[in-house]
mmCIF file of C-alpha atoms and ligand atoms in Angstrom:
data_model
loop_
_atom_site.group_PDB
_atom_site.id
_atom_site.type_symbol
_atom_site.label_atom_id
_atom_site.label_comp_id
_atom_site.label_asym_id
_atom_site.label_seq_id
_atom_site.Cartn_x
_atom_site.Cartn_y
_atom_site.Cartn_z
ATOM 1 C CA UNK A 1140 65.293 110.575 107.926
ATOM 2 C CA UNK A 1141 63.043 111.249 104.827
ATOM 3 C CA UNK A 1142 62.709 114.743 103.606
ATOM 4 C CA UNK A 1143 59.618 115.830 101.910
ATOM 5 C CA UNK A 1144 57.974 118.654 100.959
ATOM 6 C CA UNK A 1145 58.334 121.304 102.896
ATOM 7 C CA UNK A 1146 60.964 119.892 104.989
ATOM 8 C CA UNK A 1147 63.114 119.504 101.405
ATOM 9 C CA UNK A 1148 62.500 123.117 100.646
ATOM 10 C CA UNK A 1149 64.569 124.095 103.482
ATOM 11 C CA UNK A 1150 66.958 121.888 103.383
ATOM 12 C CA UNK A 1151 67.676 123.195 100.240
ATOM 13 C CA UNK A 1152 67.540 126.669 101.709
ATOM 14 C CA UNK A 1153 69.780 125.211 104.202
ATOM 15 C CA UNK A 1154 72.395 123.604 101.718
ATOM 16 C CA UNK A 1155 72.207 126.718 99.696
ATOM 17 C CA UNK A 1156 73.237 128.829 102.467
ATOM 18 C CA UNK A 1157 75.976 126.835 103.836
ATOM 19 C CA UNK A 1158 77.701 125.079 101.353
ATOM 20 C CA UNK A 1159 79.251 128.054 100.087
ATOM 21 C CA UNK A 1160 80.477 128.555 103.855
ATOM 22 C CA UNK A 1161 81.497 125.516 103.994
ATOM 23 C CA UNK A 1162 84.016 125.887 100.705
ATOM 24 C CA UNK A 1163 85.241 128.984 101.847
ATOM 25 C CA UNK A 1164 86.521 127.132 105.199
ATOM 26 C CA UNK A 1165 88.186 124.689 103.590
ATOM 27 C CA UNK A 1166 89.965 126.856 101.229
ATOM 28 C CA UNK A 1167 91.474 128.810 104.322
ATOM 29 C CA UNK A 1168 92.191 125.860 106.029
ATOM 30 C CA UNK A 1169 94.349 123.988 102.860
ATOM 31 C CA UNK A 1170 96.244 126.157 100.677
ATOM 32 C CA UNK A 1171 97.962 123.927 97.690
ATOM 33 C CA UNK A 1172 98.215 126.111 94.625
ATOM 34 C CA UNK A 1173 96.765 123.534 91.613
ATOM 35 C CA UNK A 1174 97.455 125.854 89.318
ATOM 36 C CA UNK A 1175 101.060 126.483 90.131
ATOM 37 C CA UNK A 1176 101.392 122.896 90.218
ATOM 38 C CA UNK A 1177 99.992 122.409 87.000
ATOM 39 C CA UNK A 1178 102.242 125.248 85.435
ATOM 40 C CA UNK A 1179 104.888 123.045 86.474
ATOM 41 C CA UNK A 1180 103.664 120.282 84.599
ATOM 42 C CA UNK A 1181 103.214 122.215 81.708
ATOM 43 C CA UNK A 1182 107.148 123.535 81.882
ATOM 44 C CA UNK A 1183 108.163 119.683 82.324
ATOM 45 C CA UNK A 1184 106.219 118.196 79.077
ATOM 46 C CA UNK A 1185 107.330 121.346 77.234
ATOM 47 C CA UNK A 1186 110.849 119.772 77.503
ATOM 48 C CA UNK A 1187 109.833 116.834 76.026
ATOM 49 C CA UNK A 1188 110.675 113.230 76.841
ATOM 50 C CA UNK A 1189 112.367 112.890 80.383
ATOM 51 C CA UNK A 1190 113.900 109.640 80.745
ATOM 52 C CA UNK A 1191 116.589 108.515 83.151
ATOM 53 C CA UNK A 1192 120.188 109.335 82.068
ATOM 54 C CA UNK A 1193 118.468 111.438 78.386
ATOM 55 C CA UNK A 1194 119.132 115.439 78.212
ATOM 56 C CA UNK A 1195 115.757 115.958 78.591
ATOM 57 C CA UNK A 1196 116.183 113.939 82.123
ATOM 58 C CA UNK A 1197 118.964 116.161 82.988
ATOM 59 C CA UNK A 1198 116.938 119.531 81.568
ATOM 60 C CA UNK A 1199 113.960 118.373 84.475
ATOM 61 C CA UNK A 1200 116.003 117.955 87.173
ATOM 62 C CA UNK A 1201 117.478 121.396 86.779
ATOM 63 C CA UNK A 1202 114.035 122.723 86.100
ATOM 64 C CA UNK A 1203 113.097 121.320 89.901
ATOM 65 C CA UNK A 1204 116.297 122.144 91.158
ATOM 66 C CA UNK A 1205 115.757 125.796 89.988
ATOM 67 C CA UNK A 1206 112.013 126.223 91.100
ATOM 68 C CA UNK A 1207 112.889 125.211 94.810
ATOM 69 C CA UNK A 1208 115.876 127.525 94.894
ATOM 70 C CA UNK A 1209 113.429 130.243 93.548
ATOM 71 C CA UNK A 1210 111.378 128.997 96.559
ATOM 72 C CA UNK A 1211 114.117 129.831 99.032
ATOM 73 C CA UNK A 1212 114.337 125.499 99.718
ATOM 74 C CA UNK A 1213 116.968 123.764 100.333
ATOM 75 C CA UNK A 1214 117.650 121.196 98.096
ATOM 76 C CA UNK A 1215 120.476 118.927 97.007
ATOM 77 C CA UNK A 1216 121.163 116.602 94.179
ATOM 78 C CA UNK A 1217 122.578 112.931 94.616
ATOM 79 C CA UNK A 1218 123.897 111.043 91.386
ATOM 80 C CA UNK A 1219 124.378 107.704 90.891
ATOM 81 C CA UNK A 1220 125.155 105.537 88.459
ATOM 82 C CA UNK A 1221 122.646 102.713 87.735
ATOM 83 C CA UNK A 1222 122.986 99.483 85.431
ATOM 84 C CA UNK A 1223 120.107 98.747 83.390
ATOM 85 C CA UNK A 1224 119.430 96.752 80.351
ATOM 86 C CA UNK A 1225 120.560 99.820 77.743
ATOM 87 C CA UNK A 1226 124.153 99.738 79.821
ATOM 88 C CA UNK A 1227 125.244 101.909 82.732
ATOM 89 C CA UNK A 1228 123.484 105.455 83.695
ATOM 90 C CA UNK A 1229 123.732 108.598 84.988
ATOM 91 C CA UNK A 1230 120.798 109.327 86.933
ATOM 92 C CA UNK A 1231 120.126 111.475 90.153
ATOM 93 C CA UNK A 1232 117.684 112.091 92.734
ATOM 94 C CA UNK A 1233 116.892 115.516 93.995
ATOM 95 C CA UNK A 1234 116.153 115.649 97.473
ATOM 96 C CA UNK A 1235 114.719 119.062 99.437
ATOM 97 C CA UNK A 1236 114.552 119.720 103.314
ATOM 98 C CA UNK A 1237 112.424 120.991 105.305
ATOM 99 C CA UNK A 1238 113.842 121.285 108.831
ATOM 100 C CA UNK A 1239 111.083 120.823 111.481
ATOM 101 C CA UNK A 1240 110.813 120.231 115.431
ATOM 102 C CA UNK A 1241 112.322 116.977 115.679
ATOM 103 C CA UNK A 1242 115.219 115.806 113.351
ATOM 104 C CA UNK A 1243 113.426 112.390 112.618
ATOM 105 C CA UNK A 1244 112.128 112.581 108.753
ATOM 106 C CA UNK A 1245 108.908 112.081 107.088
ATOM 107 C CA UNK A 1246 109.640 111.260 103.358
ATOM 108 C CA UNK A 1247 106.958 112.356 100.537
ATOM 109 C CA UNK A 1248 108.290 111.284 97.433
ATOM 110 C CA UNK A 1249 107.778 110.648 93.746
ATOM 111 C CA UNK A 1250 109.293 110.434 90.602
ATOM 112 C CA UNK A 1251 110.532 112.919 87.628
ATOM 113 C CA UNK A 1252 111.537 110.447 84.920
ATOM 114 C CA UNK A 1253 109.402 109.434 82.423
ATOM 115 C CA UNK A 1254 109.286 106.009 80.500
ATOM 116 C CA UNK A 1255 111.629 105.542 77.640
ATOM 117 C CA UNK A 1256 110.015 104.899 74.004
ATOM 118 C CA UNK A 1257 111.780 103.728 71.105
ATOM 119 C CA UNK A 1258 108.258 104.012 68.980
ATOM 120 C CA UNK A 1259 107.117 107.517 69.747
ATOM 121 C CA UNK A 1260 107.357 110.322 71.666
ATOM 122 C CA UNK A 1261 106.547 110.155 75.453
ATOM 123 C CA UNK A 1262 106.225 113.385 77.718
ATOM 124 C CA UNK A 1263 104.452 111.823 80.205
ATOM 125 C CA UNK A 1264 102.138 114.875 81.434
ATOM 126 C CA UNK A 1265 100.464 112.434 84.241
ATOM 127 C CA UNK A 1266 103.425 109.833 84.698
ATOM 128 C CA UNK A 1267 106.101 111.394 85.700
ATOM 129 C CA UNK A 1268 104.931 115.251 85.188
ATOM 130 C CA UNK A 1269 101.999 115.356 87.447
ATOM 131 C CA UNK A 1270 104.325 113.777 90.460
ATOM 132 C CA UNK A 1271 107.411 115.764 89.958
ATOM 133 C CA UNK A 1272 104.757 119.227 89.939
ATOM 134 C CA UNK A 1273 102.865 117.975 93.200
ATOM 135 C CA UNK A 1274 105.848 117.860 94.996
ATOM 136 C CA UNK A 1275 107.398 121.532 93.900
ATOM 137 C CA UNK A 1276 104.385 122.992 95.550
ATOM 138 C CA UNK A 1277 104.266 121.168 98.284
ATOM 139 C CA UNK A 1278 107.808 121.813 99.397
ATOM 140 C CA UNK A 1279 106.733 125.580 98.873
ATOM 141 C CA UNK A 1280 104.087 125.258 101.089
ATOM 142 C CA UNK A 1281 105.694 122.806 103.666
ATOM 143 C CA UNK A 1282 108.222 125.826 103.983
ATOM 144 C CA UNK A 1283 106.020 128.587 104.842
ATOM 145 C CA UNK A 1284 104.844 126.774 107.842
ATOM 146 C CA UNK A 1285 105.733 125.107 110.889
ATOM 147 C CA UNK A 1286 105.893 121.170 111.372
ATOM 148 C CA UNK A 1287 107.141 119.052 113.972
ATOM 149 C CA UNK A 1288 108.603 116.447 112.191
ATOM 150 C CA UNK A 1289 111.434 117.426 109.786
ATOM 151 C CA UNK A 1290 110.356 117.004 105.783
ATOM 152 C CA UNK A 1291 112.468 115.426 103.167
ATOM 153 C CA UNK A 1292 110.933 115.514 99.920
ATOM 154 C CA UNK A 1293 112.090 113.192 96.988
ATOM 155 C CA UNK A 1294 112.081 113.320 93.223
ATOM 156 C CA UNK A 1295 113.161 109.742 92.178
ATOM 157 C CA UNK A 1296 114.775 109.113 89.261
ATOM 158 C CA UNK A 1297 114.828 105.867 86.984
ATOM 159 C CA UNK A 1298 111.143 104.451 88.134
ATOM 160 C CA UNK A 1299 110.440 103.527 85.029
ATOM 161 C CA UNK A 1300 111.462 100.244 84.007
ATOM 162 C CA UNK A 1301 113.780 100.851 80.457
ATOM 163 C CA UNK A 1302 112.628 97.489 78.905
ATOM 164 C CA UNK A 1303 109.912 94.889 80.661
ATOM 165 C CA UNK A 1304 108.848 95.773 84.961
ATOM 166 C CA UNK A 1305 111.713 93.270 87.099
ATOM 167 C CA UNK A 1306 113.483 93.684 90.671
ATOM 168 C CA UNK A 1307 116.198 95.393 88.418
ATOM 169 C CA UNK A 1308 114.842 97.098 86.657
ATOM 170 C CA UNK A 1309 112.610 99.928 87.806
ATOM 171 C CA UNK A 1310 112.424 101.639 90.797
ATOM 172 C CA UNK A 1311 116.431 102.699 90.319
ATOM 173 C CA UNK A 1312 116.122 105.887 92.136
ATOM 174 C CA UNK A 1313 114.103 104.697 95.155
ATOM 175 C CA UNK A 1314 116.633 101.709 95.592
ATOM 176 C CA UNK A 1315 119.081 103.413 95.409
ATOM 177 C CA UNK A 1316 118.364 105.860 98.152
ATOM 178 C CA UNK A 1317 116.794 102.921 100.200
ATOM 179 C CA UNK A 1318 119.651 101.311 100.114
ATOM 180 C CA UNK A 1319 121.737 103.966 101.446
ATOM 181 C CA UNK A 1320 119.371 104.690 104.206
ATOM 182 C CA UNK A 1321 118.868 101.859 105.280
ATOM 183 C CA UNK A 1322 122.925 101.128 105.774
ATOM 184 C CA UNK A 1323 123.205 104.091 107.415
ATOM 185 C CA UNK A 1324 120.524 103.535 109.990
ATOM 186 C CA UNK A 1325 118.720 106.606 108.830
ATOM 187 C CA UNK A 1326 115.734 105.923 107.325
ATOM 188 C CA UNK A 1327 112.954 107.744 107.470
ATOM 189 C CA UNK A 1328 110.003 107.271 109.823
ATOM 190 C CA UNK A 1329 107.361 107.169 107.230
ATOM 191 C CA UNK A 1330 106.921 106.895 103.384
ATOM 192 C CA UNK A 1331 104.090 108.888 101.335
ATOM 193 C CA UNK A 1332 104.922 107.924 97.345
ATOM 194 C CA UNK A 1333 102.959 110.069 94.463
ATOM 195 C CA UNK A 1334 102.067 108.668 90.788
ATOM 196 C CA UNK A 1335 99.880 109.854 88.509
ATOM 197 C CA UNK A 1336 97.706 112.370 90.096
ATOM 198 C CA UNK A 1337 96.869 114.306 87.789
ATOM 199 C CA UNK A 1338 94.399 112.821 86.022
ATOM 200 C CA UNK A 1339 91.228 115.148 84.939
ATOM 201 C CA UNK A 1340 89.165 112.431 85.906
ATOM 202 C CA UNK A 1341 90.713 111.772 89.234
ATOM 203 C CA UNK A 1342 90.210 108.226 91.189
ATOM 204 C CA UNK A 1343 92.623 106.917 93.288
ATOM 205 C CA UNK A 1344 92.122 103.525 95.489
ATOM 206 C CA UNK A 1345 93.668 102.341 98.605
ATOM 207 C CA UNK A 1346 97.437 100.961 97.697
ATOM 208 C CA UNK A 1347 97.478 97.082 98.522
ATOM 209 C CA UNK A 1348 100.316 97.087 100.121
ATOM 210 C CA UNK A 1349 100.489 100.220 101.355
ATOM 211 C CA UNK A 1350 100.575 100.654 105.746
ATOM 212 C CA UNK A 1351 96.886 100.511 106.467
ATOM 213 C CA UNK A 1352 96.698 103.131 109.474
ATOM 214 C CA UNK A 1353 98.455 105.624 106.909
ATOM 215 C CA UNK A 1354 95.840 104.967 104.249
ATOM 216 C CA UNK A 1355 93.439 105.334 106.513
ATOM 217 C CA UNK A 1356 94.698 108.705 107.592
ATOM 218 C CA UNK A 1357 94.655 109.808 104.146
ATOM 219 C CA UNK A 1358 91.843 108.145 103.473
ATOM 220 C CA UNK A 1359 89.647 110.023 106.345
ATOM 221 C CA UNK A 1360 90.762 113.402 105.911
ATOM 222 C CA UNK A 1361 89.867 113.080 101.831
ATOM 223 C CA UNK A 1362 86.152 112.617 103.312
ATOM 224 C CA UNK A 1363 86.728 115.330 105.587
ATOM 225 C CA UNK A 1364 87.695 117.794 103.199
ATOM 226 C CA UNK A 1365 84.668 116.623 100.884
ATOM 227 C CA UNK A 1366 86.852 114.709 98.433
ATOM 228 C CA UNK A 1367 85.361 111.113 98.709
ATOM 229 C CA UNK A 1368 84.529 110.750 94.721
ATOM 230 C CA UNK A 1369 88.684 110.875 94.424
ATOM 231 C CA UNK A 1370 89.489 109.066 96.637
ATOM 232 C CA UNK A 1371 87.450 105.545 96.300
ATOM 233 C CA UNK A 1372 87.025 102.658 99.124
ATOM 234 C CA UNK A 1373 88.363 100.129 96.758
ATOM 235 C CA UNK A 1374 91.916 98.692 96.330
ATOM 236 C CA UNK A 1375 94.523 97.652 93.960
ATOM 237 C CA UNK A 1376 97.515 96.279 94.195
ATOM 238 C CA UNK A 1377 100.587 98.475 92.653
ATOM 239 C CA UNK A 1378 104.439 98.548 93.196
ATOM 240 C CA UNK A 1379 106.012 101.798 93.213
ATOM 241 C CA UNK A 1380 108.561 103.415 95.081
ATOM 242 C CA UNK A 1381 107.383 102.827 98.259
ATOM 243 C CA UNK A 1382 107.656 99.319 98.034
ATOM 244 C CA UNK A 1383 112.224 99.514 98.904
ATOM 245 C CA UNK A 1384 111.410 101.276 102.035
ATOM 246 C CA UNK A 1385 108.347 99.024 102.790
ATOM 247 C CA UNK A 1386 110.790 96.420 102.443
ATOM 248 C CA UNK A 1387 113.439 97.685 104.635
ATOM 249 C CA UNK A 1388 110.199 97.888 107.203
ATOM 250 C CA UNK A 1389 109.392 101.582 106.983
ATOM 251 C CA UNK A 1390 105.206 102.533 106.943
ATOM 252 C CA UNK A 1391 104.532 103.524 103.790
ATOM 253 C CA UNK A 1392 101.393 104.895 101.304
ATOM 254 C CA UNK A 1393 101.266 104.927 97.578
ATOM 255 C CA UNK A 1394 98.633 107.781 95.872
ATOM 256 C CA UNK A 1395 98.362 106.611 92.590
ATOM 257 C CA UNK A 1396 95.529 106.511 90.000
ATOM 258 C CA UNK A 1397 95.662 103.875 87.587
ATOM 259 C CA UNK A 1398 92.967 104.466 85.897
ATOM 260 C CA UNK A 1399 94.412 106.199 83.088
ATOM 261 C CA UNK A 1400 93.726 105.236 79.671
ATOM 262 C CA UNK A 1401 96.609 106.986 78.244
ATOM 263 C CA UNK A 1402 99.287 105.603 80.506
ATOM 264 C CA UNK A 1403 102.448 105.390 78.853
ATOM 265 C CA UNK A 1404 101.108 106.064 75.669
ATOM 266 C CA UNK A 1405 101.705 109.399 73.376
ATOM 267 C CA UNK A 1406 98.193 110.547 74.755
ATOM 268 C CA UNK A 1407 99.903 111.133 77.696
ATOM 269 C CA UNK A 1408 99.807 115.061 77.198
ATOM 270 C CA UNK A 1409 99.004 118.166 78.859
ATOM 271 C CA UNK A 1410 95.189 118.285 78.385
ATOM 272 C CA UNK A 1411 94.605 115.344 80.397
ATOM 273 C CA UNK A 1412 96.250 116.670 83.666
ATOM 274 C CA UNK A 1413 93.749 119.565 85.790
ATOM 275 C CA UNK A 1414 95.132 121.897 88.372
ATOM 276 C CA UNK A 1415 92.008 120.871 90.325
ATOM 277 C CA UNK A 1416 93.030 117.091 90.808
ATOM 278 C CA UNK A 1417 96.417 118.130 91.511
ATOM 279 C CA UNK A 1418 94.653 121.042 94.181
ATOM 280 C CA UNK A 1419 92.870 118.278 95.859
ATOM 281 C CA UNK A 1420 96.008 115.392 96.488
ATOM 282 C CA UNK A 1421 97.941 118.756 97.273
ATOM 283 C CA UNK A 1422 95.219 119.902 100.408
ATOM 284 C CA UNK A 1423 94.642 116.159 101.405
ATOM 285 C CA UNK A 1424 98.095 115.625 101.792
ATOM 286 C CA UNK A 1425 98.908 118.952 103.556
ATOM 287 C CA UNK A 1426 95.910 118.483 106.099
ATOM 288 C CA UNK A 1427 96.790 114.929 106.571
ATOM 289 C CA UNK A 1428 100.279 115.983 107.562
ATOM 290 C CA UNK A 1429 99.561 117.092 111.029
ATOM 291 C CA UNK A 1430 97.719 113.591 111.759
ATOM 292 C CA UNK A 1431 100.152 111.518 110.778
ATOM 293 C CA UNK A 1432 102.736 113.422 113.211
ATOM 294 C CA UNK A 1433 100.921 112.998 115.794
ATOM 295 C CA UNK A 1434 100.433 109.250 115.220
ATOM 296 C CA UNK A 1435 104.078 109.023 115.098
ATOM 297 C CA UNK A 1436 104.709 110.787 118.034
ATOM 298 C CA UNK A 1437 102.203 108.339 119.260
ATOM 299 C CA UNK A 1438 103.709 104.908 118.557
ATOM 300 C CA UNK A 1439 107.412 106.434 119.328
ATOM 301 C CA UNK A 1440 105.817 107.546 122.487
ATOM 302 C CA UNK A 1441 104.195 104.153 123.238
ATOM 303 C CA UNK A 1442 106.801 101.752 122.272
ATOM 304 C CA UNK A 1443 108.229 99.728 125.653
HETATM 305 ZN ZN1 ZN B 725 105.010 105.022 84.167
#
């Protein structure tokens, strides 16, 4: 079809009348707060650098620990002790339910910790901030209404690597609680990871390695709820905290945009982190919830 002329007059007649109907559906239909999220954020970077085992690590968790108690969540805190290059430490990940239907979990995780710098100072507003914020409001949300599938959301500690990116060391948190799952036959039935979605100029590409039919959920309700110039057809390749439950076989999806200039740098600040871009992973994610239940329900249901 070619508009032209007349015909382009009312279509924008058309467009003007109904886009603004159009915006006001989807806001009733997905409810993330972006600017809660990104008051979180704010709260986090205001305590300065966050790194595994630092006081400023310890100061987070007890922020997020604090903010889901406010939210009437339940939540509960499991230490560990991890070896790294800089000797033994404490870290902990903070883990919140969210009871639904059907005991079997759906994990959406992400991590709190932010690099560690020697050089200068690192508050990692988009790596480690943006994450840690996302996931408040979502468990707020995920409370106030009904699911079948029972929600266990994750704040890792200890992603970051302390010196160079190996097998170990990064990723402590997410090991760790891998690990224990995975010994105790109770892992979760699917994985959705967070990084770095914060960004003002948000782009985020399909994980490499991430379960395609999960992607593609994510994928198609982004275009449903008009978000397509976030969230791009390309891939990359990225390892995360997905990747130890991958490993142990569970689906998994990483979110992550890595196209951040500042990334782990000491640009890594407030200003470059929107409540909007943290408003749209929030409403993808929360209408893509429903979806992915019933896909799971449908390959449990399925299997001989
Ligand atoms: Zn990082």
């Amino acid at each position: 079809m070619k508009l032209e002329g007349a015909g382009l007059a009312l279509a924008a007649m058309l467009l003007a009348g109904l886009a603004p109907l159009a915006a006001q559906e989807r806001r009733a239909a997905a409810t993330f707060d972006g600017a809660a999220a990104l008051r979180h954020v704010e709260r986090l970077v205001t305590i300065g650098p966050r790194a595994a085992g630092s006081a400023g690590g310890v100061r987070a968790r007890q922020y997020i620990v604090d903010a889901l108690r406010t939210a009437g969540v339940t939540v509960r805190v499991e230490p560990f002790d991890a070896d790294t290059p800089h000797g033994r430490l404490p870290m902990a990940n903070i883990v919140a339910v969210l009871p639904g239907r059907r005991p079997e979990v759906i994990l959406i995780a992400g991590h709190y910790d932010t690099k560690w710098f020697r050089e200068f100072k690192f508050v990692g507003a988009n790596d480690g901030g943006s994450s840690a914020a996302l996931l408040i409001e979502l468990a707020r949300r995920l409370r106030e209404r009904s699911h079948e599938y029972t929600y266990w959301i994750a704040w890792f500690d200890g992603e970051e690597a302390r010196e160079a990116w190996t097998p170990v060391d990064s990723l402590y948190g997410s090991r760790r609680m891998a690990g224990e799952l995975g010994k105790s036959r109770r892992l979760p039935r699917a994985v959705i990871v967070a990084d770095m979605i914060g960004d003002r100029d948000l782009g985020i590409r399909r994980e490499a390695a991430s379960s395609r039919w999960l992607t593609d959920i994510i994928w198609a309700t982004a275009t449903r709820l008009g978000h397509d110039a976030q969230f791009l057809p390309k891939s990359l390749a990225v390892e995360d905290d997905h990747a130890p439950f991958m490993r142990l076989g569970v689906p998994a999806a990483l979110l992550i945009d890595f196209d951040f200039p500042p990334w782990h740098t000491a640009e890594d600040t407030l200003d470059k982190v929107s409540a909007r871009s943290l408003e749209i992973v929030g409403n993808v994610l929360l209408e893509a919830l429903p979806t992915i239940e019933g896909a799971l329900t449908r390959f449990r249901d399925t299997r001989p």
